Amino acid sequence: MPPTLADPPTLEVADPEVALTLRAEREAQGLDRWDEVWNGVHILMPLPNNERQELATEIAGDVRQLFKPWGGRAYGRTFAGCNVSDVSDPSLDWRTNYRCPDVAVFLSHNPAEDRGSHWFGGPDLAMEIVSRGDRSRQKLAFYAAVGVKELFVLDREPWSLQLYRLTEGELQSVSVTEPGGEPLTTEAVPLRWSLTPTDPPSVAVAAAE
């Protein structure tokens, strides 16, 4: 039986010339925007569909609005996608190891460094919106290593929102909710998160009481 999108094959390119050509073609077409490099291995991530991009944009926008009474940008910065690397030496290529969360929140006291093209160090809060085959949960060890305090993983087949919290050096699952379920409260950023009972669901964000 041929492979399907539900069980995609793994493609390993052993020819360095083919690999360089493939990367150059993806860069030229703008398809590498969501690619990542894991310890020197280039990972070709699936392109986000419209729903995923809309979710990330809306969530980041909602968080920014909630930050306004608390000082806005002076309180924290929110991104719908950014590059996060653990390469500390500015003379080295940060692109040898980085990840791209769909949503990232950096509070003002976060020691992570904004280096223009990327962040050295992790956000206080990050979110991964799962696309088929994108390895979202395989990023937990990296996010823990760069100091991400809390991480959401948003699944869409079926819908659920799972919260991980940094505990003893590891991001451990602490709670999960489904559409119409109980909200989850983040500690790093005092907010309540839930999935609306709509079709399709959306992520609702409010200030924690």
Tab-separated table of C-alpha atoms in Angstrom:
chain	number	residue	atom	x	y	z
A	1	MET	CA	0.000	0.000	0.000
A	2	PRO	CA	1.472	3.426	-0.944
A	3	PRO	CA	2.093	5.962	1.871
A	4	THR	CA	-0.593	8.528	2.592
A	5	LEU	CA	-0.630	11.967	4.231
A	6	ALA	CA	-1.830	10.277	7.417
A	7	ASP	CA	1.379	8.207	7.432
A	8	PRO	CA	3.870	10.268	5.402
A	9	PRO	CA	7.184	8.737	4.313
A	10	THR	CA	10.480	10.059	5.663
A	11	LEU	CA	12.777	11.563	3.032
A	12	GLU	CA	16.495	11.527	3.814
A	13	VAL	CA	18.740	13.343	1.344
A	14	ALA	CA	22.253	11.875	1.478
A	15	ASP	CA	23.598	13.739	-1.566
A	16	PRO	CA	24.948	17.125	-0.356
A	17	GLU	CA	24.502	18.730	-3.781
A	18	VAL	CA	20.854	17.698	-3.928
A	19	ALA	CA	20.360	18.970	-0.368
A	20	LEU	CA	21.888	22.356	-1.207
A	21	THR	CA	19.778	22.621	-4.364
A	22	LEU	CA	16.608	21.744	-2.481
A	23	ARG	CA	17.313	24.310	0.234
A	24	ALA	CA	18.129	26.990	-2.335
A	25	GLU	CA	14.903	26.306	-4.221
A	26	ARG	CA	12.832	26.488	-1.036
A	27	GLU	CA	14.541	29.744	-0.045
A	28	ALA	CA	13.971	31.266	-3.484
A	29	GLN	CA	10.271	30.392	-3.340
A	30	GLY	CA	9.858	31.542	0.269
A	31	LEU	CA	8.947	28.009	1.356
A	32	ASP	CA	11.680	27.878	4.009
A	33	ARG	CA	9.987	30.444	6.262
A	34	TRP	CA	8.755	27.704	8.591
A	35	ASP	CA	11.707	25.325	8.251
A	36	GLU	CA	13.869	24.646	11.287
A	37	VAL	CA	17.346	23.297	11.970
A	38	TRP	CA	17.742	20.764	14.756
A	39	ASN	CA	21.385	20.396	15.791
A	40	GLY	CA	22.573	20.909	12.235
A	41	VAL	CA	19.818	18.843	10.587
A	42	HIS	CA	17.544	20.877	8.294
A	43	ILE	CA	13.884	20.013	8.973
A	44	LEU	CA	11.428	20.811	6.181
A	45	MET	CA	8.288	21.670	8.103
A	46	PRO	CA	4.819	21.496	6.521
A	47	LEU	CA	3.506	24.860	5.384
A	48	PRO	CA	0.836	26.207	7.759
A	49	ASN	CA	-2.638	26.353	6.279
A	50	ASN	CA	-4.852	29.436	6.525
A	51	GLU	CA	-6.500	28.243	9.734
A	52	ARG	CA	-3.188	27.824	11.533
A	53	GLN	CA	-1.919	31.241	10.428
A	54	GLU	CA	-5.188	32.907	11.403
A	55	LEU	CA	-5.115	31.269	14.842
A	56	ALA	CA	-1.553	32.437	15.517
A	57	THR	CA	-2.315	35.990	14.369
A	58	GLU	CA	-5.498	36.250	16.439
A	59	ILE	CA	-3.934	34.804	19.584
A	60	ALA	CA	-0.923	37.117	19.402
A	61	GLY	CA	-3.229	40.082	18.802
A	62	ASP	CA	-5.471	39.189	21.740
A	63	VAL	CA	-2.484	38.910	24.083
A	64	ARG	CA	-1.172	42.296	22.947
A	65	GLN	CA	-4.561	43.860	23.701
A	66	LEU	CA	-4.582	42.330	27.181
A	67	PHE	CA	-1.093	43.727	27.816
A	68	LYS	CA	-2.142	47.320	27.085
A	69	PRO	CA	-3.522	48.074	30.594
A	70	TRP	CA	-0.357	46.531	32.056
A	71	GLY	CA	2.021	48.767	30.124
A	72	GLY	CA	1.838	47.286	26.631
A	73	ARG	CA	5.220	46.639	25.064
A	74	ALA	CA	6.950	47.674	28.295
A	75	TYR	CA	5.222	44.717	29.995
A	76	GLY	CA	5.924	42.176	27.282
A	77	ARG	CA	6.242	41.505	23.564
A	78	THR	CA	4.164	38.978	21.647
A	79	PHE	CA	4.983	37.420	18.295
A	80	ALA	CA	2.981	35.375	15.803
A	81	GLY	CA	6.027	33.313	14.901
A	82	CYS	CA	9.697	33.998	15.628
A	83	ASN	CA	13.069	32.261	15.564
A	84	VAL	CA	14.449	30.909	18.850
A	85	SER	CA	18.049	29.674	18.997
A	86	ASP	CA	20.401	28.337	21.667
A	87	VAL	CA	23.595	29.445	19.893
A	88	SER	CA	25.160	31.929	22.303
A	89	ASP	CA	28.253	33.069	20.368
A	90	PRO	CA	27.258	35.932	17.998
A	91	SER	CA	30.167	35.018	15.707
A	92	LEU	CA	28.611	31.602	15.035
A	93	ASP	CA	25.626	30.907	12.794
A	94	TRP	CA	22.508	30.790	14.975
A	95	ARG	CA	20.765	28.871	12.192
A	96	THR	CA	22.573	25.652	13.158
A	97	ASN	CA	19.953	25.078	15.876
A	98	TYR	CA	16.640	26.901	16.136
A	99	ARG	CA	12.891	26.410	16.436
A	100	CYS	CA	9.922	28.550	15.370
A	101	PRO	CA	6.973	28.601	17.792
A	102	ASP	CA	3.672	29.799	16.333
A	103	VAL	CA	3.157	32.234	19.224
A	104	ALA	CA	5.802	33.525	21.635
A	105	VAL	CA	5.530	35.896	24.600
A	106	PHE	CA	8.627	37.573	26.040
A	107	LEU	CA	8.052	39.528	29.247
A	108	SER	CA	10.228	42.545	29.967
A	109	HIS	CA	12.284	40.779	32.644
A	110	ASN	CA	13.063	37.796	30.410
A	111	PRO	CA	16.869	37.397	30.041
A	112	ALA	CA	16.540	36.194	26.422
A	113	GLU	CA	18.341	38.458	23.942
A	114	ASP	CA	16.656	40.009	20.922
A	115	ARG	CA	19.311	39.717	18.223
A	116	GLY	CA	17.195	41.074	15.416
A	117	SER	CA	16.985	37.977	13.234
A	118	HIS	CA	16.222	35.708	16.199
A	119	TRP	CA	16.032	35.375	19.950
A	120	PHE	CA	18.863	33.817	21.910
A	121	GLY	CA	16.924	32.158	24.705
A	122	GLY	CA	13.321	31.151	25.037
A	123	PRO	CA	10.084	33.052	25.603
A	124	ASP	CA	8.187	32.961	28.873
A	125	LEU	CA	5.252	31.400	27.059
A	126	ALA	CA	5.115	29.668	23.678
A	127	MET	CA	2.497	27.889	21.594
A	128	GLU	CA	2.809	25.212	18.952
A	129	ILE	CA	-0.184	24.783	16.641
A	130	VAL	CA	0.017	21.245	15.342
A	131	SER	CA	0.047	20.494	11.630
A	132	ARG	CA	0.201	16.941	10.367
A	133	GLY	CA	3.785	15.684	10.507
A	134	ASP	CA	5.325	18.783	12.098
A	135	ARG	CA	6.917	17.141	15.193
A	136	SER	CA	5.572	19.754	17.622
A	137	ARG	CA	5.946	17.569	20.716
A	138	GLN	CA	9.484	16.593	19.762
A	139	LYS	CA	10.494	20.208	20.442
A	140	LEU	CA	9.801	20.048	24.189
A	141	ALA	CA	13.383	19.237	25.200
A	142	PHE	CA	14.732	22.178	23.196
A	143	TYR	CA	12.157	24.581	24.610
A	144	ALA	CA	12.971	23.441	28.142
A	145	ALA	CA	16.710	23.888	27.497
A	146	VAL	CA	16.257	27.509	26.343
A	147	GLY	CA	14.112	28.341	29.376
A	148	VAL	CA	10.529	28.363	28.091
A	149	LYS	CA	8.469	28.463	31.281
A	150	GLU	CA	5.165	27.315	29.793
A	151	LEU	CA	4.178	25.818	26.457
A	152	PHE	CA	0.817	25.225	24.829
A	153	VAL	CA	0.314	22.556	22.188
A	154	LEU	CA	-2.873	23.155	20.212
A	155	ASP	CA	-4.148	20.056	18.420
A	156	ARG	CA	-6.795	20.302	15.718
A	157	GLU	CA	-7.520	16.644	14.859
A	158	PRO	CA	-9.363	16.445	17.276
A	159	TRP	CA	-9.227	19.822	18.989
A	160	SER	CA	-7.535	20.117	22.368
A	161	LEU	CA	-5.255	22.565	24.172
A	162	GLN	CA	-2.517	21.050	26.327
A	163	LEU	CA	-0.426	23.051	28.787
A	164	TYR	CA	3.143	22.112	29.694
A	165	ARG	CA	5.063	23.776	32.538
A	166	LEU	CA	8.814	23.821	33.196
A	167	THR	CA	9.399	21.608	36.228
A	168	GLU	CA	12.818	20.357	37.330
A	169	GLY	CA	14.297	21.180	33.948
A	170	GLU	CA	11.582	19.494	31.872
A	171	LEU	CA	8.364	20.707	30.278
A	172	GLN	CA	5.755	18.473	31.872
A	173	SER	CA	2.081	18.262	31.002
A	174	VAL	CA	-0.076	19.804	33.724
A	175	SER	CA	-3.532	20.068	32.138
A	176	VAL	CA	-5.523	19.818	28.930
A	177	THR	CA	-8.868	21.207	27.818
A	178	GLU	CA	-11.261	20.621	24.933
A	179	PRO	CA	-13.804	22.875	23.182
A	180	GLY	CA	-16.228	24.173	25.803
A	181	GLY	CA	-14.095	22.777	28.630
A	182	GLU	CA	-12.602	24.396	31.705
A	183	PRO	CA	-10.096	27.191	31.045
A	184	LEU	CA	-6.390	26.754	31.712
A	185	THR	CA	-4.428	29.381	33.640
A	186	THR	CA	-0.803	30.170	32.881
A	187	GLU	CA	1.513	31.226	35.704
A	188	ALA	CA	4.322	32.843	33.711
A	189	VAL	CA	1.792	35.193	32.127
A	190	PRO	CA	-1.391	35.705	34.237
A	191	LEU	CA	-3.944	34.705	31.612
A	192	ARG	CA	-6.810	32.227	31.231
A	193	TRP	CA	-7.053	30.158	28.041
A	194	SER	CA	-9.927	28.120	26.651
A	195	LEU	CA	-11.314	26.622	23.443
A	196	THR	CA	-14.686	27.943	22.334
A	197	PRO	CA	-17.489	25.425	21.624
A	198	THR	CA	-17.771	26.600	18.020
A	199	ASP	CA	-17.111	24.957	14.662
A	200	PRO	CA	-14.236	25.351	14.240
A	201	PRO	CA	-13.139	26.249	17.757
A	202	SER	CA	-11.008	29.290	18.497
A	203	VAL	CA	-8.694	30.118	21.382
A	204	ALA	CA	-10.178	32.558	23.895
A	205	VAL	CA	-7.748	34.500	26.094
A	206	ALA	CA	-8.631	36.600	29.142
A	207	ALA	CA	-6.835	38.113	32.103
A	208	ALA	CA	-6.655	35.762	35.057
A	209	GLU	CA	-8.685	36.816	38.067
